mmCIF file with all atom_site columns, C-alpha atoms in Angstrom:
data_model
loop_
_atom_site.group_PDB
_atom_site.id
_atom_site.type_symbol
_atom_site.label_atom_id
_atom_site.label_alt_id
_atom_site.label_comp_id
_atom_site.label_asym_id
_atom_site.label_entity_id
_atom_site.label_seq_id
_atom_site.pdbx_PDB_ins_code
_atom_site.Cartn_x
_atom_site.Cartn_y
_atom_site.Cartn_z
_atom_site.occupancy
_atom_site.B_iso_or_equiv
_atom_site.pdbx_formal_charge
_atom_site.auth_seq_id
_atom_site.auth_comp_id
_atom_site.auth_asym_id
_atom_site.auth_atom_id
_atom_site.pdbx_PDB_model_num
ATOM 1   C CA . MET A 1 1   ? -18.144 1.035   2.201   1.00 69.00 ? 1   MET A CA 1
ATOM 2   C CA . LEU A 1 2   ? -15.424 -1.538  2.789   1.00 70.00 ? 2   LEU A CA 1
ATOM 3   C CA . GLU A 1 3   ? -16.104 -5.182  3.577   1.00 79.00 ? 3   GLU A CA 1
ATOM 4   C CA . ARG A 1 4   ? -13.388 -7.663  4.446   1.00 75.00 ? 4   ARG A CA 1
ATOM 5   C CA . VAL A 1 5   ? -14.323 -11.284 3.746   1.00 80.00 ? 5   VAL A CA 1
ATOM 6   C CA . THR A 1 6   ? -13.042 -14.600 5.032   1.00 80.00 ? 6   THR A CA 1
ATOM 7   C CA . ALA A 1 7   ? -14.508 -17.472 3.025   1.00 80.00 ? 7   ALA A CA 1
ATOM 8   C CA . PRO A 1 8   ? -16.025 -19.985 5.463   1.00 85.00 ? 8   PRO A CA 1
ATOM 9   C CA . ALA A 1 9   ? -15.122 -22.977 3.273   1.00 80.00 ? 9   ALA A CA 1
ATOM 10  C CA . LEU A 1 10  ? -11.398 -22.074 3.335   1.00 79.00 ? 10  LEU A CA 1
ATOM 11  C CA . PHE A 1 11  ? -8.785  -22.335 6.062   1.00 79.00 ? 11  PHE A CA 1
ATOM 12  C CA . PRO A 1 12  ? -9.018  -19.119 8.121   1.00 81.00 ? 12  PRO A CA 1
ATOM 13  C CA . PRO A 1 13  ? -6.047  -16.867 7.341   1.00 73.00 ? 13  PRO A CA 1
ATOM 14  C CA . PRO A 1 14  ? -4.039  -15.799 10.400  1.00 72.00 ? 14  PRO A CA 1
ATOM 15  C CA . THR A 1 15  ? -3.852  -12.005 9.915   1.00 71.00 ? 15  THR A CA 1
ATOM 16  C CA . TYR A 1 16  ? -5.353  -11.174 6.546   1.00 73.00 ? 16  TYR A CA 1
ATOM 17  C CA . SER A 1 17  ? -8.680  -11.622 4.789   1.00 74.00 ? 17  SER A CA 1
ATOM 18  C CA . HIS A 1 18  ? -9.416  -13.675 1.684   1.00 77.00 ? 18  HIS A CA 1
ATOM 19  C CA . ALA A 1 19  ? -11.015 -10.712 -0.078  1.00 78.00 ? 19  ALA A CA 1
ATOM 20  C CA . SER A 1 20  ? -11.892 -7.049  0.284   1.00 75.00 ? 20  SER A CA 1
ATOM 21  C CA . VAL A 1 21  ? -15.010 -5.575  -1.299  1.00 80.00 ? 21  VAL A CA 1
ATOM 22  C CA . VAL A 1 22  ? -15.274 -1.844  -1.944  1.00 78.00 ? 22  VAL A CA 1
ATOM 23  C CA . GLU A 1 23  ? -18.542 -0.150  -2.846  1.00 81.00 ? 23  GLU A CA 1
ATOM 24  C CA . ALA A 1 24  ? -18.723 1.544   -6.264  1.00 83.00 ? 24  ALA A CA 1
ATOM 25  C CA . GLY A 1 25  ? -17.984 5.243   -6.034  1.00 87.00 ? 25  GLY A CA 1
ATOM 26  C CA . THR A 1 26  ? -15.362 4.798   -3.315  1.00 87.00 ? 26  THR A CA 1
ATOM 27  C CA . LYS A 1 27  ? -12.128 6.658   -4.012  1.00 91.00 ? 27  LYS A CA 1
ATOM 28  C CA . LEU A 1 28  ? -9.179  4.232   -4.249  1.00 91.00 ? 28  LEU A CA 1
ATOM 29  C CA . ALA A 1 29  ? -5.424  4.790   -4.375  1.00 90.00 ? 29  ALA A CA 1
ATOM 30  C CA . PHE A 1 30  ? -3.194  2.304   -6.182  1.00 90.00 ? 30  PHE A CA 1
ATOM 31  C CA . LEU A 1 31  ? 0.305   2.741   -4.782  1.00 90.00 ? 31  LEU A CA 1
ATOM 32  C CA . ALA A 1 32  ? 3.573   1.935   -6.476  1.00 92.00 ? 32  ALA A CA 1
ATOM 33  C CA . GLY A 1 33  ? 5.819   -0.389  -4.552  1.00 93.00 ? 33  GLY A CA 1
ATOM 34  C CA . ALA A 1 34  ? 7.201   1.172   -1.381  1.00 94.00 ? 34  ALA A CA 1
ATOM 35  C CA . VAL A 1 35  ? 10.941  0.552   -1.203  1.00 95.00 ? 35  VAL A CA 1
ATOM 36  C CA . PRO A 1 36  ? 13.564  0.768   1.583   1.00 97.00 ? 36  PRO A CA 1
ATOM 37  C CA . LEU A 1 37  ? 15.177  4.040   0.471   1.00 95.00 ? 37  LEU A CA 1
ATOM 38  C CA . ASP A 1 38  ? 15.575  7.156   2.593   1.00 95.00 ? 38  ASP A CA 1
ATOM 39  C CA . ALA A 1 39  ? 14.659  10.634  1.322   1.00 92.00 ? 39  ALA A CA 1
ATOM 40  C CA . GLY A 1 40  ? 18.131  10.944  -0.199  1.00 93.00 ? 40  GLY A CA 1
ATOM 41  C CA . GLY A 1 41  ? 17.735  7.728   -2.205  1.00 93.00 ? 41  GLY A CA 1
ATOM 42  C CA . GLU A 1 42  ? 20.057  5.653   -0.010  1.00 96.00 ? 42  GLU A CA 1
ATOM 43  C CA . LEU A 1 43  ? 19.229  2.048   0.845   1.00 97.00 ? 43  LEU A CA 1
ATOM 44  C CA . VAL A 1 44  ? 18.197  1.578   4.499   1.00 98.00 ? 44  VAL A CA 1
ATOM 45  C CA . GLY A 1 45  ? 19.013  -1.715  6.250   1.00 98.00 ? 45  GLY A CA 1
ATOM 46  C CA . ALA A 1 46  ? 21.464  -3.298  3.821   1.00 98.00 ? 46  ALA A CA 1
ATOM 47  C CA . GLY A 1 47  ? 21.370  -7.070  4.301   1.00 98.00 ? 47  GLY A CA 1
ATOM 48  C CA . ASP A 1 48  ? 18.614  -6.829  6.937   1.00 98.00 ? 48  ASP A CA 1
ATOM 49  C CA . PRO A 1 49  ? 15.126  -7.738  5.660   1.00 98.00 ? 49  PRO A CA 1
ATOM 50  C CA . VAL A 1 50  ? 13.441  -6.785  8.948   1.00 98.00 ? 50  VAL A CA 1
ATOM 51  C CA . ARG A 1 51  ? 15.005  -3.290  8.993   1.00 98.00 ? 51  ARG A CA 1
ATOM 52  C CA . GLN A 1 52  ? 14.131  -2.884  5.313   1.00 98.00 ? 52  GLN A CA 1
ATOM 53  C CA . ALA A 1 53  ? 10.540  -3.962  6.003   1.00 98.00 ? 53  ALA A CA 1
ATOM 54  C CA . GLU A 1 54  ? 10.281  -1.339  8.748   1.00 98.00 ? 54  GLU A CA 1
ATOM 55  C CA . ARG A 1 55  ? 11.494  1.363   6.351   1.00 97.00 ? 55  ARG A CA 1
ATOM 56  C CA . VAL A 1 56  ? 9.191   0.117   3.590   1.00 97.00 ? 56  VAL A CA 1
ATOM 57  C CA . VAL A 1 57  ? 6.168   0.339   5.915   1.00 97.00 ? 57  VAL A CA 1
ATOM 58  C CA . ALA A 1 58  ? 7.224   3.863   6.979   1.00 96.00 ? 58  ALA A CA 1
ATOM 59  C CA . ASN A 1 59  ? 7.561   4.886   3.322   1.00 95.00 ? 59  ASN A CA 1
ATOM 60  C CA . LEU A 1 60  ? 4.208   3.289   2.524   1.00 94.00 ? 60  LEU A CA 1
ATOM 61  C CA . GLY A 1 61  ? 2.706   5.418   5.289   1.00 94.00 ? 61  GLY A CA 1
ATOM 62  C CA . GLU A 1 62  ? 4.143   8.530   3.618   1.00 94.00 ? 62  GLU A CA 1
ATOM 63  C CA . GLN A 1 63  ? 2.691   7.493   0.256   1.00 94.00 ? 63  GLN A CA 1
ATOM 64  C CA . LEU A 1 64  ? -0.703  6.991   1.881   1.00 92.00 ? 64  LEU A CA 1
ATOM 65  C CA . ARG A 1 65  ? -0.621  10.364  3.675   1.00 92.00 ? 65  ARG A CA 1
ATOM 66  C CA . ALA A 1 66  ? 0.223   12.026  0.353   1.00 92.00 ? 66  ALA A CA 1
ATOM 67  C CA . VAL A 1 67  ? -3.116  10.835  -1.058  1.00 91.00 ? 67  VAL A CA 1
ATOM 68  C CA . GLY A 1 68  ? -5.192  11.433  2.083   1.00 92.00 ? 68  GLY A CA 1
ATOM 69  C CA . SER A 1 69  ? -5.239  7.875   3.411   1.00 91.00 ? 69  SER A CA 1
ATOM 70  C CA . ASP A 1 70  ? -3.432  5.786   6.038   1.00 93.00 ? 70  ASP A CA 1
ATOM 71  C CA . LEU A 1 71  ? -2.400  2.229   6.923   1.00 93.00 ? 71  LEU A CA 1
ATOM 72  C CA . ALA A 1 72  ? -5.825  1.461   8.415   1.00 90.00 ? 72  ALA A CA 1
ATOM 73  C CA . HIS A 1 73  ? -7.475  2.045   5.017   1.00 91.00 ? 73  HIS A CA 1
ATOM 74  C CA . VAL A 1 74  ? -5.245  -0.357  3.057   1.00 92.00 ? 74  VAL A CA 1
ATOM 75  C CA . ILE A 1 75  ? -7.399  -3.065  1.520   1.00 90.00 ? 75  ILE A CA 1
ATOM 76  C CA . ALA A 1 76  ? -4.769  -5.119  -0.319  1.00 91.00 ? 76  ALA A CA 1
ATOM 77  C CA . THR A 1 77  ? -1.005  -5.586  -0.396  1.00 94.00 ? 77  THR A CA 1
ATOM 78  C CA . ASP A 1 78  ? 1.594   -7.658  -2.152  1.00 96.00 ? 78  ASP A CA 1
ATOM 79  C CA . VAL A 1 79  ? 4.692   -8.100  0.026   1.00 97.00 ? 79  VAL A CA 1
ATOM 80  C CA . TYR A 1 80  ? 7.806   -9.072  -1.933  1.00 98.00 ? 80  TYR A CA 1
ATOM 81  C CA . VAL A 1 81  ? 10.828  -10.491 -0.090  1.00 98.00 ? 81  VAL A CA 1
ATOM 82  C CA . VAL A 1 82  ? 14.106  -11.566 -1.677  1.00 98.00 ? 82  VAL A CA 1
ATOM 83  C CA . SER A 1 83  ? 14.327  -14.981 -0.040  1.00 98.00 ? 83  SER A CA 1
ATOM 84  C CA . GLY A 1 84  ? 13.213  -18.543 -0.428  1.00 96.00 ? 84  GLY A CA 1
ATOM 85  C CA . GLU A 1 85  ? 13.375  -19.139 3.333   1.00 97.00 ? 85  GLU A CA 1
ATOM 86  C CA . PRO A 1 86  ? 10.015  -19.258 5.116   1.00 97.00 ? 86  PRO A CA 1
ATOM 87  C CA . SER A 1 87  ? 11.641  -17.906 8.306   1.00 98.00 ? 87  SER A CA 1
ATOM 88  C CA . VAL A 1 88  ? 12.779  -14.739 6.481   1.00 98.00 ? 88  VAL A CA 1
ATOM 89  C CA . LEU A 1 89  ? 9.322   -14.250 4.941   1.00 98.00 ? 89  LEU A CA 1
ATOM 90  C CA . SER A 1 90  ? 7.769   -14.770 8.383   1.00 97.00 ? 90  SER A CA 1
ATOM 91  C CA . ALA A 1 91  ? 10.107  -12.181 9.949   1.00 98.00 ? 91  ALA A CA 1
ATOM 92  C CA . VAL A 1 92  ? 9.044   -9.609  7.333   1.00 98.00 ? 92  VAL A CA 1
ATOM 93  C CA . TRP A 1 93  ? 5.372   -10.530 7.852   1.00 94.00 ? 93  TRP A CA 1
ATOM 94  C CA . GLU A 1 94  ? 5.794   -9.869  11.593  1.00 95.00 ? 94  GLU A CA 1
ATOM 95  C CA . VAL A 1 95  ? 6.779   -6.285  10.705  1.00 96.00 ? 95  VAL A CA 1
ATOM 96  C CA . VAL A 1 96  ? 3.651   -5.985  8.525   1.00 94.00 ? 96  VAL A CA 1
ATOM 97  C CA . GLU A 1 97  ? 1.500   -7.317  11.392  1.00 90.00 ? 97  GLU A CA 1
ATOM 98  C CA . ALA A 1 98  ? 3.037   -4.925  13.928  1.00 92.00 ? 98  ALA A CA 1
ATOM 99  C CA . SER A 1 99  ? 2.547   -1.931  11.599  1.00 92.00 ? 99  SER A CA 1
ATOM 100 C CA . GLY A 1 100 ? -1.231  -1.952  11.749  1.00 83.00 ? 100 GLY A CA 1
ATOM 101 C CA . LEU A 1 101 ? -1.563  -2.915  8.088   1.00 80.00 ? 101 LEU A CA 1
ATOM 102 C CA . SER A 1 102 ? -3.141  -6.214  9.024   1.00 64.00 ? 102 SER A CA 1
ATOM 103 C CA . ALA A 1 103 ? -5.543  -4.619  11.524  1.00 71.00 ? 103 ALA A CA 1
ATOM 104 C CA . GLY A 1 104 ? -8.322  -4.715  8.904   1.00 68.00 ? 104 GLY A CA 1
ATOM 105 C CA . PRO A 1 105 ? -7.396  -7.410  8.193   1.00 73.00 ? 105 PRO A CA 1
ATOM 106 C CA . HIS A 1 106 ? -6.558  -6.550  4.609   1.00 81.00 ? 106 HIS A CA 1
ATOM 107 C CA . SER A 1 107 ? -6.125  -8.972  1.704   1.00 86.00 ? 107 SER A CA 1
ATOM 108 C CA . SER A 1 108 ? -2.464  -9.786  1.195   1.00 89.00 ? 108 SER A CA 1
ATOM 109 C CA . THR A 1 109 ? -0.007  -12.018 -0.591  1.00 93.00 ? 109 THR A CA 1
ATOM 110 C CA . LEU A 1 110 ? 3.492   -12.699 0.769   1.00 95.00 ? 110 LEU A CA 1
ATOM 111 C CA . ILE A 1 111 ? 5.873   -13.602 -2.043  1.00 97.00 ? 111 ILE A CA 1
ATOM 112 C CA . GLY A 1 112 ? 9.484   -14.826 -2.042  1.00 98.00 ? 112 GLY A CA 1
ATOM 113 C CA . VAL A 1 113 ? 11.303  -13.529 -5.118  1.00 98.00 ? 113 VAL A CA 1
ATOM 114 C CA . ALA A 1 114 ? 14.800  -13.757 -6.631  1.00 98.00 ? 114 ALA A CA 1
ATOM 115 C CA . CYS A 1 115 ? 15.477  -10.058 -7.105  1.00 98.00 ? 115 CYS A CA 1
ATOM 116 C CA . LEU A 1 116 ? 13.995  -6.567  -6.691  1.00 98.00 ? 116 LEU A CA 1
ATOM 117 C CA . GLY A 1 117 ? 14.748  -3.304  -8.490  1.00 95.00 ? 117 GLY A CA 1
ATOM 118 C CA . TYR A 1 118 ? 17.428  -1.598  -6.363  1.00 95.00 ? 118 TYR A CA 1
ATOM 119 C CA . THR A 1 119 ? 20.828  -3.077  -5.599  1.00 97.00 ? 119 THR A CA 1
ATOM 120 C CA . GLY A 1 120 ? 20.634  -4.635  -2.134  1.00 98.00 ? 120 GLY A CA 1
ATOM 121 C CA . GLN A 1 121 ? 16.853  -4.268  -1.910  1.00 98.00 ? 121 GLN A CA 1
ATOM 122 C CA . LEU A 1 122 ? 15.230  -7.153  -0.048  1.00 98.00 ? 122 LEU A CA 1
ATOM 123 C CA . VAL A 1 123 ? 11.643  -5.934  0.554   1.00 98.00 ? 123 VAL A CA 1
ATOM 124 C CA . GLU A 1 124 ? 8.935   -4.094  -1.394  1.00 97.00 ? 124 GLU A CA 1
ATOM 125 C CA . ILE A 1 125 ? 5.226   -3.636  -0.694  1.00 97.00 ? 125 ILE A CA 1
ATOM 126 C CA . THR A 1 126 ? 2.561   -2.574  -3.189  1.00 96.00 ? 126 THR A CA 1
ATOM 127 C CA . ALA A 1 127 ? -0.812  -1.501  -1.853  1.00 94.00 ? 127 ALA A CA 1
ATOM 128 C CA . THR A 1 128 ? -4.344  -0.472  -2.707  1.00 93.00 ? 128 THR A CA 1
ATOM 129 C CA . ALA A 1 129 ? -6.128  1.766   -0.216  1.00 92.00 ? 129 ALA A CA 1
ATOM 130 C CA . VAL A 1 130 ? -9.456  3.477   0.281   1.00 91.00 ? 130 VAL A CA 1
ATOM 131 C CA . VAL A 1 131 ? -9.130  7.259   0.404   1.00 91.00 ? 131 VAL A CA 1
ATOM 132 C CA . PRO A 1 132 ? -11.728 8.245   2.993   1.00 90.00 ? 132 PRO A CA 1
ATOM 133 C CA . GLU A 1 133 ? -14.031 11.202  2.523   1.00 85.00 ? 133 GLU A CA 1
ATOM 134 C CA . PRO A 1 134 ? -13.232 14.106  4.837   1.00 78.00 ? 134 PRO A CA 1
ATOM 135 C CA . THR A 1 135 ? -15.306 14.139  7.999   1.00 72.00 ? 135 THR A CA 1
ATOM 136 C CA . VAL A 1 136 ? -17.528 17.077  8.955   1.00 67.00 ? 136 VAL A CA 1
ATOM 137 C CA . GLY A 1 137 ? -15.339 20.088  9.661   1.00 61.00 ? 137 GLY A CA 1
ATOM 138 C CA . GLU A 1 138 ? -12.391 18.741  7.654   1.00 56.00 ? 138 GLU A CA 1
ATOM 139 C CA . THR A 1 139 ? -11.426 19.761  4.170   1.00 52.00 ? 139 THR A CA 1
ATOM 140 C CA . ALA A 1 140 ? -9.995  17.404  1.639   1.00 49.00 ? 140 ALA A CA 1
ATOM 141 C CA . GLY A 1 141 ? -6.855  19.515  1.317   1.00 45.00 ? 141 GLY A CA 1
ATOM 142 C CA . THR A 1 142 ? -6.905  19.216  -2.443  1.00 43.00 ? 142 THR A CA 1
ATOM 143 C CA . THR A 1 143 ? -6.042  21.990  -4.830  1.00 37.00 ? 143 THR A CA 1
ATOM 144 C CA . ALA A 1 144 ? -6.078  21.586  -8.565  1.00 36.00 ? 144 ALA A CA 1
ATOM 145 C CA . ASP A 1 145 ? -4.669  23.498  -11.503 1.00 37.00 ? 145 ASP A CA 1
ATOM 146 C CA . THR A 1 146 ? -6.926  22.390  -14.334 1.00 34.00 ? 146 THR A CA 1
ATOM 147 C CA . THR A 1 147 ? -4.761  24.024  -16.981 1.00 35.00 ? 147 THR A CA 1
ATOM 148 C CA . THR A 1 148 ? -1.712  21.882  -16.199 1.00 38.00 ? 148 THR A CA 1
ATOM 149 C CA . GLY A 1 149 ? -3.362  18.771  -14.815 1.00 40.00 ? 149 GLY A CA 1
ATOM 150 C CA . THR A 1 150 ? -1.434  19.092  -11.546 1.00 41.00 ? 150 THR A CA 1
ATOM 151 C CA . ILE A 1 151 ? -3.150  18.312  -8.267  1.00 42.00 ? 151 ILE A CA 1
ATOM 152 C CA . SER A 1 152 ? -1.636  18.942  -4.864  1.00 41.00 ? 152 SER A CA 1
ATOM 153 C CA . GLU A 1 153 ? -3.026  16.759  -2.068  1.00 44.00 ? 153 GLU A CA 1
ATOM 154 C CA . SER A 1 154 ? -1.645  16.883  1.452   1.00 47.00 ? 154 SER A CA 1
ATOM 155 C CA . GLY A 1 155 ? 1.583   18.425  0.162   1.00 48.00 ? 155 GLY A CA 1
ATOM 156 C CA . ALA A 1 156 ? 2.058   15.929  -2.660  1.00 46.00 ? 156 ALA A CA 1
ATOM 157 C CA . THR A 1 157 ? 2.127   16.915  -6.291  1.00 41.00 ? 157 THR A CA 1
ATOM 158 C CA . VAL A 1 158 ? 0.452   14.584  -8.728  1.00 39.00 ? 158 VAL A CA 1
ATOM 159 C CA . ASP A 1 159 ? 0.537   14.908  -12.489 1.00 40.00 ? 159 ASP A CA 1
ATOM 160 C CA . THR A 1 160 ? -2.713  13.687  -13.932 1.00 35.00 ? 160 THR A CA 1
ATOM 161 C CA . ALA A 1 161 ? -3.332  12.330  -17.383 1.00 34.00 ? 161 ALA A CA 1
ATOM 162 C CA . VAL A 1 162 ? -6.192  13.870  -19.288 1.00 32.00 ? 162 VAL A CA 1
ATOM 163 C CA . PHE A 1 163 ? -8.104  11.229  -21.189 1.00 29.00 ? 163 PHE A CA 1
ATOM 164 C CA . GLY A 1 164 ? -10.366 13.563  -23.076 1.00 35.00 ? 164 GLY A CA 1
ATOM 165 C CA . SER A 1 165 ? -14.105 13.915  -22.953 1.00 35.00 ? 165 SER A CA 1
ATOM 166 C CA . ALA A 1 166 ? -16.784 11.376  -23.667 1.00 39.00 ? 166 ALA A CA 1
ATOM 167 C CA . GLU A 1 167 ? -18.205 13.523  -26.458 1.00 41.00 ? 167 GLU A CA 1
ATOM 168 C CA . GLY A 1 168 ? -18.650 11.507  -29.583 1.00 39.00 ? 168 GLY A CA 1
ATOM 169 C CA . ALA A 1 169 ? -18.040 8.234   -27.763 1.00 37.00 ? 169 ALA A CA 1
ATOM 170 C CA . LEU A 1 170 ? -20.114 5.306   -28.961 1.00 37.00 ? 170 LEU A CA 1
#
């Protein structure tokens, strides 16, 4: 279960919620920052934060599909923009709004920063999403090789860490 909360004692946020509550036992995906690179590793939209934001949202969508989720199931984001200008941050936020990410609305923070990891990078979005259970008639699309710790979900390959068993734990 997912509940999005707007605190009544606070100013109502325009297109996000103050908090998201997820029921225990719900499968969550914690995504690394989506960046404005194409499949070949080239920067998309050099000097253009709006174009970069569009590519970042598209890449975020690919990350979500790889784990069996989508933009509608995102519960929290941090949106990083290399700028101190509110108009630039607002332009990037308009891309986020148009993408469907804020349809929840999800909990989000929009942050102006001095620098991001790739040369020329102006936008990055980190996200946490619910991974919904398959509906009746669907399969999860997950295969696992328990000897190597590799799981393939929706075409993605994920290396898993094995933390050992709870035997002997206090």
